[in-house]
Each structure stands twice: as C-alpha cells, then as structure tokens.
Amino acid sequence: MTFRIIDLSHTLNATGMSIWPGHPSFSSYKLPDKRNVTALSFGSHTGTHLDAPSHFIADGLAIDQLDLQRLFGRAVAVDVRGKDARERIGWEDIKGYEEKLGEGVIVLICTGWSRYWGTDKYRDHPFLDPDAATKLVERGVRVIGVDTLGPDEMRVEEEVEAGWVSTHEVILGAGGMIAENLRGVEEVIGMERPIVSLLPVKIGGCDGAPIRAIAFEA
Ligand SMILES: [Zn+2]
C-alpha cells in the first residue's frame, strides 16, 4: 500500500529562511573528510519545528518526553486563507469545524502565509486568538500546527512584560504542543480523512526540535 505524502516542512538552508528575531539561524559545515560528514548548527525553533511544553512552562515536558501518540493521527485543517496581515483568527472562524474536533485530533491552521516564507511579510501573519485556543483545548485538542512563525501575533516586549496571556501559554500550559512554520497545509484542506505526522527529533531535555511534518490521506 502506498500513500501520496504531502510535505509540510520547509527546507533548512543557510539563506532564505524566516527566523524568529534573535533565534539562531541554520548553518552547516562539511568536515574535511574523505567521506561526506556535515556539522550542523541551528536553534531548537529554527525552521519547521515543534514547541514542547517546556518552551514556556517551567515544569513542562521536554521534547524527548512527549507522547508520540498525540503527534501522529487524525487532523483537521482550518481554512482561514482570507485573513489579512496581523488579523485575528477567532472562534467564529473555527466553530464550523467543531464536529470534527475532539480528543487526539490535530488542528492545522491554514493561513496561506507560508507563501511569504523568507520575506519580511512572513512576520505579519494572522494570529490565533488565545480565547479560540482555549476553546480548542476545552474540546480535547492538544496539538495545533500553524503555517506561520507562531500562533501569536508578534508583540513588542512591553506588552509581553505587562502580563499579556498568549496562545503559546494556553496550549503549552495545557500540556499541548505547537508545530510552527508548516508549509503545504493548503493541500490538507481538500482531504477527506487526513492523517498528519509531526514527530520531532529526540533531543534530550530540549524545549523544541525540528520535525519532518507530513500529511497523507488514510
Ligand atoms: Zn517554537
């Protein structure tokens, strides 16, 4: 049996990537060896990756401790491609998918913003309202994937210090996980019964790790 695999990951490259301000970029170095061996360097949140609860939550699980069962399974792609730059994605945009939600369902938010990958506009993506994230968590959802830098609007430091509650905190605080910088989610929208795999590289004690995210029709 073969499946048509949809690649939901961007390529890790030395140039042309969108990276969260201040995070390490990707670099690689071929060792002077007869065999090809490459030394790699990048941040735990560089490229298409998964946030572990410990990214935001002090005693949250690290990337090597996650329940893999949650990261492979039935998915729902929410089509919000009509949203503008920095526009809010609210529960009113998601509730039409409510009957497909439930325990163990992976929710992919499709903004279409991956087309701006590598450009300045990529930072001005639509964002998921924390209240909508709370309603997803209440319905048993613990894994959310976005085709943007993150589920939250990029904020200035003062707002963050003023105690602004973010969508990151809602999801990771519920023991959930967030897949960021996905691509190709548009192709999942048309699928009848999509299955998604978001398995991270098993890095001991780490707050995040790269994933080779895929989707296929079961
Ligand atoms: Zn992250």
mmCIF file of N, CA and C in Angstrom, residues 97-163:
data_model
loop_
_atom_site.group_PDB
_atom_site.id
_atom_site.type_symbol
_atom_site.label_atom_id
_atom_site.label_comp_id
_atom_site.label_asym_id
_atom_site.label_seq_id
_atom_site.Cartn_x
_atom_site.Cartn_y
_atom_site.Cartn_z
ATOM 1 N N TYR A 97 -15.937 23.880 12.192
ATOM 2 C CA TYR A 97 -15.244 22.586 12.141
ATOM 3 C C TYR A 97 -15.478 21.779 13.419
ATOM 4 N N GLU A 98 -16.344 22.304 14.302
ATOM 5 C CA GLU A 98 -16.463 21.753 15.656
ATOM 6 C C GLU A 98 -16.765 20.258 15.700
ATOM 7 N N GLU A 99 -17.624 19.771 14.788
ATOM 8 C CA GLU A 99 -17.969 18.346 14.865
ATOM 9 C C GLU A 99 -16.784 17.431 14.540
ATOM 10 N N LYS A 100 -15.761 17.972 13.903
ATOM 11 C CA LYS A 100 -14.570 17.157 13.592
ATOM 12 C C LYS A 100 -13.542 17.205 14.714
ATOM 13 N N LEU A 101 -13.731 18.097 15.682
ATOM 14 C CA LEU A 101 -12.761 18.237 16.768
ATOM 15 C C LEU A 101 -12.984 17.164 17.824
ATOM 16 N N GLY A 102 -11.994 17.017 18.710
ATOM 17 C CA GLY A 102 -12.134 16.053 19.795
ATOM 18 C C GLY A 102 -10.779 15.602 20.291
ATOM 19 N N GLU A 103 -10.805 14.748 21.302
ATOM 20 C CA GLU A 103 -9.594 14.207 21.920
ATOM 21 C C GLU A 103 -8.661 13.618 20.856
ATOM 22 N N GLY A 104 -7.425 14.063 20.826
ATOM 23 C CA GLY A 104 -6.428 13.470 19.929
ATOM 24 C C GLY A 104 -6.417 14.041 18.519
ATOM 25 N N VAL A 105 -7.352 14.922 18.184
ATOM 26 C CA VAL A 105 -7.369 15.489 16.833
ATOM 27 C C VAL A 105 -6.319 16.602 16.731
ATOM 28 N N ILE A 106 -5.539 16.548 15.663
ATOM 29 C CA ILE A 106 -4.524 17.581 15.401
ATOM 30 C C ILE A 106 -5.185 18.670 14.557
ATOM 31 N N VAL A 107 -5.056 19.914 14.982
ATOM 32 C CA VAL A 107 -5.661 21.030 14.245
ATOM 33 C C VAL A 107 -4.572 21.813 13.517
ATOM 34 N N LEU A 108 -4.718 21.922 12.204
ATOM 35 C CA LEU A 108 -3.784 22.720 11.405
ATOM 36 C C LEU A 108 -4.495 23.999 10.967
ATOM 37 N N ILE A 109 -3.896 25.138 11.276
ATOM 38 C CA ILE A 109 -4.477 26.422 10.887
ATOM 39 C C ILE A 109 -3.825 26.846 9.573
ATOM 40 N N CYS A 110 -4.632 26.917 8.518
ATOM 41 C CA CYS A 110 -4.102 27.257 7.190
ATOM 42 C C CYS A 110 -4.367 28.719 6.864
ATOM 43 N N THR A 111 -3.351 29.551 7.056
ATOM 44 C CA THR A 111 -3.478 30.973 6.722
ATOM 45 C C THR A 111 -3.005 31.244 5.293
ATOM 46 N N GLY A 112 -2.269 30.305 4.721
ATOM 47 C CA GLY A 112 -1.665 30.514 3.400
ATOM 48 C C GLY A 112 -0.408 31.368 3.458
ATOM 49 N N TRP A 113 0.006 31.717 4.715
ATOM 50 C CA TRP A 113 1.128 32.647 4.879
ATOM 51 C C TRP A 113 2.483 32.034 4.521
ATOM 52 N N SER A 114 2.543 30.724 4.334
ATOM 53 C CA SER A 114 3.839 30.105 4.001
ATOM 54 C C SER A 114 4.365 30.611 2.655
ATOM 55 N N ARG A 115 3.475 31.216 1.845
ATOM 56 C CA ARG A 115 3.958 31.766 0.565
ATOM 57 C C ARG A 115 4.892 32.955 0.773
ATOM 58 N N TYR A 116 4.866 33.536 1.987
ATOM 59 C CA TYR A 116 5.755 34.672 2.283
ATOM 60 C C TYR A 116 7.033 34.236 2.998
ATOM 61 N N TRP A 117 7.238 32.927 3.164
ATOM 62 C CA TRP A 117 8.439 32.385 3.809
ATOM 63 C C TRP A 117 9.698 33.040 3.229
ATOM 64 N N GLY A 118 10.556 33.531 4.103
ATOM 65 C CA GLY A 118 11.806 34.144 3.644
ATOM 66 C C GLY A 118 11.686 35.632 3.332
ATOM 67 N N THR A 119 10.469 36.201 3.444
ATOM 68 C CA THR A 119 10.297 37.640 3.192
ATOM 69 C C THR A 119 9.913 38.348 4.503
ATOM 70 N N ASP A 120 10.010 39.687 4.513
ATOM 71 C CA ASP A 120 9.639 40.461 5.708
ATOM 72 C C ASP A 120 8.168 40.269 6.067
ATOM 73 N N LYS A 121 7.341 40.082 5.059
ATOM 74 C CA LYS A 121 5.894 39.973 5.293
ATOM 75 C C LYS A 121 5.537 38.729 6.110
ATOM 76 N N TYR A 122 6.421 37.736 6.110
ATOM 77 C CA TYR A 122 6.158 36.494 6.846
ATOM 78 C C TYR A 122 5.901 36.772 8.326
ATOM 79 N N ARG A 123 6.532 37.823 8.874
ATOM 80 C CA ARG A 123 6.346 38.167 10.297
ATOM 81 C C ARG A 123 4.963 38.726 10.599
ATOM 82 N N ASP A 124 4.285 39.285 9.591
ATOM 83 C CA ASP A 124 2.996 39.947 9.811
ATOM 84 C C ASP A 124 1.817 39.001 9.596
ATOM 85 N N HIS A 125 1.989 37.788 10.007
ATOM 86 C CA HIS A 125 0.979 36.750 9.772
ATOM 87 C C HIS A 125 -0.271 36.965 10.629
ATOM 88 N N PRO A 126 -1.429 36.413 10.205
ATOM 89 C CA PRO A 126 -2.603 36.389 11.081
ATOM 90 C C PRO A 126 -2.265 35.575 12.332
ATOM 91 N N PHE A 127 -2.998 35.819 13.405
ATOM 92 C CA PHE A 127 -2.672 35.139 14.670
ATOM 93 C C PHE A 127 -3.911 34.515 15.294
ATOM 94 N N LEU A 128 -3.678 33.468 16.074
ATOM 95 C CA LEU A 128 -4.766 32.728 16.715
ATOM 96 C C LEU A 128 -5.073 33.340 18.081
ATOM 97 N N ASP A 129 -6.303 33.796 18.241
ATOM 98 C CA ASP A 129 -6.722 34.416 19.496
ATOM 99 C C ASP A 129 -6.611 33.405 20.655
ATOM 100 N N PRO A 130 -6.073 33.835 21.820
ATOM 101 C CA PRO A 130 -5.961 32.903 22.957
ATOM 102 C C PRO A 130 -7.301 32.307 23.377
ATOM 103 N N ASP A 131 -8.378 33.067 23.207
ATOM 104 C CA ASP A 131 -9.710 32.557 23.559
ATOM 105 C C ASP A 131 -10.113 31.385 22.645
ATOM 106 N N ALA A 132 -9.773 31.500 21.351
ATOM 107 C CA ALA A 132 -10.069 30.407 20.418
ATOM 108 C C ALA A 132 -9.221 29.180 20.768
ATOM 109 N N ALA A 133 -7.969 29.426 21.169
ATOM 110 C CA ALA A 133 -7.095 28.316 21.582
ATOM 111 C C ALA A 133 -7.663 27.625 22.821
ATOM 112 N N THR A 134 -8.209 28.426 23.749
ATOM 113 C CA THR A 134 -8.818 27.866 24.969
ATOM 114 C C THR A 134 -9.995 26.958 24.598
ATOM 115 N N LYS A 135 -10.805 27.399 23.641
ATOM 116 C CA LYS A 135 -11.963 26.589 23.231
ATOM 117 C C LYS A 135 -11.513 25.291 22.555
ATOM 118 N N LEU A 136 -10.404 25.333 21.808
ATOM 119 C CA LEU A 136 -9.870 24.108 21.208
ATOM 120 C C LEU A 136 -9.393 23.144 22.294
ATOM 121 N N VAL A 137 -8.687 23.688 23.283
ATOM 122 C CA VAL A 137 -8.191 22.867 24.398
ATOM 123 C C VAL A 137 -9.374 22.243 25.156
ATOM 124 N N GLU A 138 -10.433 23.026 25.364
ATOM 125 C CA GLU A 138 -11.632 22.514 26.066
ATOM 126 C C GLU A 138 -12.275 21.358 25.306
ATOM 127 N N ARG A 139 -12.081 21.321 23.989
ATOM 128 C CA ARG A 139 -12.648 20.249 23.172
ATOM 129 C C ARG A 139 -11.676 19.086 22.988
ATOM 130 N N GLY A 140 -10.591 19.077 23.758
ATOM 131 C CA GLY A 140 -9.669 17.934 23.762
ATOM 132 C C GLY A 140 -8.478 18.061 22.841
ATOM 133 N N VAL A 141 -8.398 19.162 22.087
ATOM 134 C CA VAL A 141 -7.273 19.346 21.161
ATOM 135 C C VAL A 141 -6.015 19.700 21.963
ATOM 136 N N ARG A 142 -4.908 19.023 21.681
ATOM 137 C CA ARG A 142 -3.647 19.312 22.370
ATOM 138 C C ARG A 142 -2.502 19.625 21.399
ATOM 139 N N VAL A 143 -2.739 19.442 20.104
ATOM 140 C CA VAL A 143 -1.687 19.738 19.128
ATOM 141 C C VAL A 143 -2.248 20.656 18.040
ATOM 142 N N ILE A 144 -1.602 21.803 17.890
ATOM 143 C CA ILE A 144 -2.019 22.779 16.888
ATOM 144 C C ILE A 144 -0.813 23.108 16.009
ATOM 145 N N GLY A 145 -1.028 23.111 14.703
ATOM 146 C CA GLY A 145 0.041 23.450 13.766
ATOM 147 C C GLY A 145 -0.327 24.714 13.013
ATOM 148 N N VAL A 146 0.664 25.553 12.753
ATOM 149 C CA VAL A 146 0.435 26.797 12.029
ATOM 150 C C VAL A 146 1.445 26.939 10.881
ATOM 151 N N ASP A 147 0.996 27.578 9.799
ATOM 152 C CA ASP A 147 1.890 27.817 8.653
ATOM 153 C C ASP A 147 2.489 29.219 8.749
ATOM 154 N N THR A 148 2.833 29.610 9.976
ATOM 155 C CA THR A 148 3.390 30.933 10.280
ATOM 156 C C THR A 148 4.527 30.762 11.282
ATOM 157 N N LEU A 149 5.155 31.892 11.657
ATOM 158 C CA LEU A 149 6.255 31.877 12.647
ATOM 159 C C LEU A 149 5.788 31.368 13.997
ATOM 160 N N GLY A 150 4.498 31.534 14.275
ATOM 161 C CA GLY A 150 3.944 31.084 15.543
ATOM 162 C C GLY A 150 2.463 31.388 15.574
ATOM 163 N N PRO A 151 1.741 30.886 16.592
ATOM 164 C CA PRO A 151 0.308 31.149 16.662
ATOM 165 C C PRO A 151 -0.011 32.560 17.144
ATOM 166 N N ASP A 152 0.939 33.211 17.819
ATOM 167 C CA ASP A 152 0.707 34.532 18.396
ATOM 168 C C ASP A 152 1.144 35.651 17.462
ATOM 169 N N GLU A 153 0.481 36.806 17.633
ATOM 170 C CA GLU A 153 0.931 37.998 16.914
ATOM 171 C C GLU A 153 2.288 38.401 17.483
ATOM 172 N N MET A 154 3.187 38.826 16.618
ATOM 173 C CA MET A 154 4.479 39.295 17.108
ATOM 174 C C MET A 154 4.272 40.593 17.890
ATOM 175 N N ARG A 155 4.628 40.578 19.171
ATOM 176 C CA ARG A 155 4.351 41.711 20.069
ATOM 177 C C ARG A 155 5.629 42.434 20.457
ATOM 178 N N VAL A 156 5.435 43.653 20.920
ATOM 179 C CA VAL A 156 6.575 44.392 21.465
ATOM 180 C C VAL A 156 6.823 43.903 22.895
ATOM 181 N N GLU A 157 8.038 44.027 23.339
ATOM 182 C CA GLU A 157 8.468 43.483 24.631
ATOM 183 C C GLU A 157 7.647 44.028 25.809
ATOM 184 N N GLU A 158 7.232 45.314 25.736
ATOM 185 C CA GLU A 158 6.478 45.920 26.850
ATOM 186 C C GLU A 158 5.157 45.194 27.094
ATOM 187 N N GLU A 159 4.482 44.820 25.996
ATOM 188 C CA GLU A 159 3.200 44.121 26.141
ATOM 189 C C GLU A 159 3.416 42.758 26.790
ATOM 190 N N VAL A 160 4.491 42.107 26.416
ATOM 191 C CA VAL A 160 4.793 40.792 26.959
ATOM 192 C C VAL A 160 5.062 40.919 28.456
ATOM 193 N N GLU A 161 5.823 41.938 28.836
ATOM 194 C CA GLU A 161 6.146 42.148 30.251
ATOM 195 C C GLU A 161 4.926 42.560 31.067
ATOM 196 N N ALA A 162 3.944 43.178 30.391
ATOM 197 C CA ALA A 162 2.730 43.624 31.095
ATOM 198 C C ALA A 162 1.800 42.458 31.433
ATOM 199 N N GLY A 163 2.202 41.253 31.116
ATOM 200 C CA GLY A 163 1.426 40.086 31.528
ATOM 201 C C GLY A 163 0.405 39.621 30.505
#
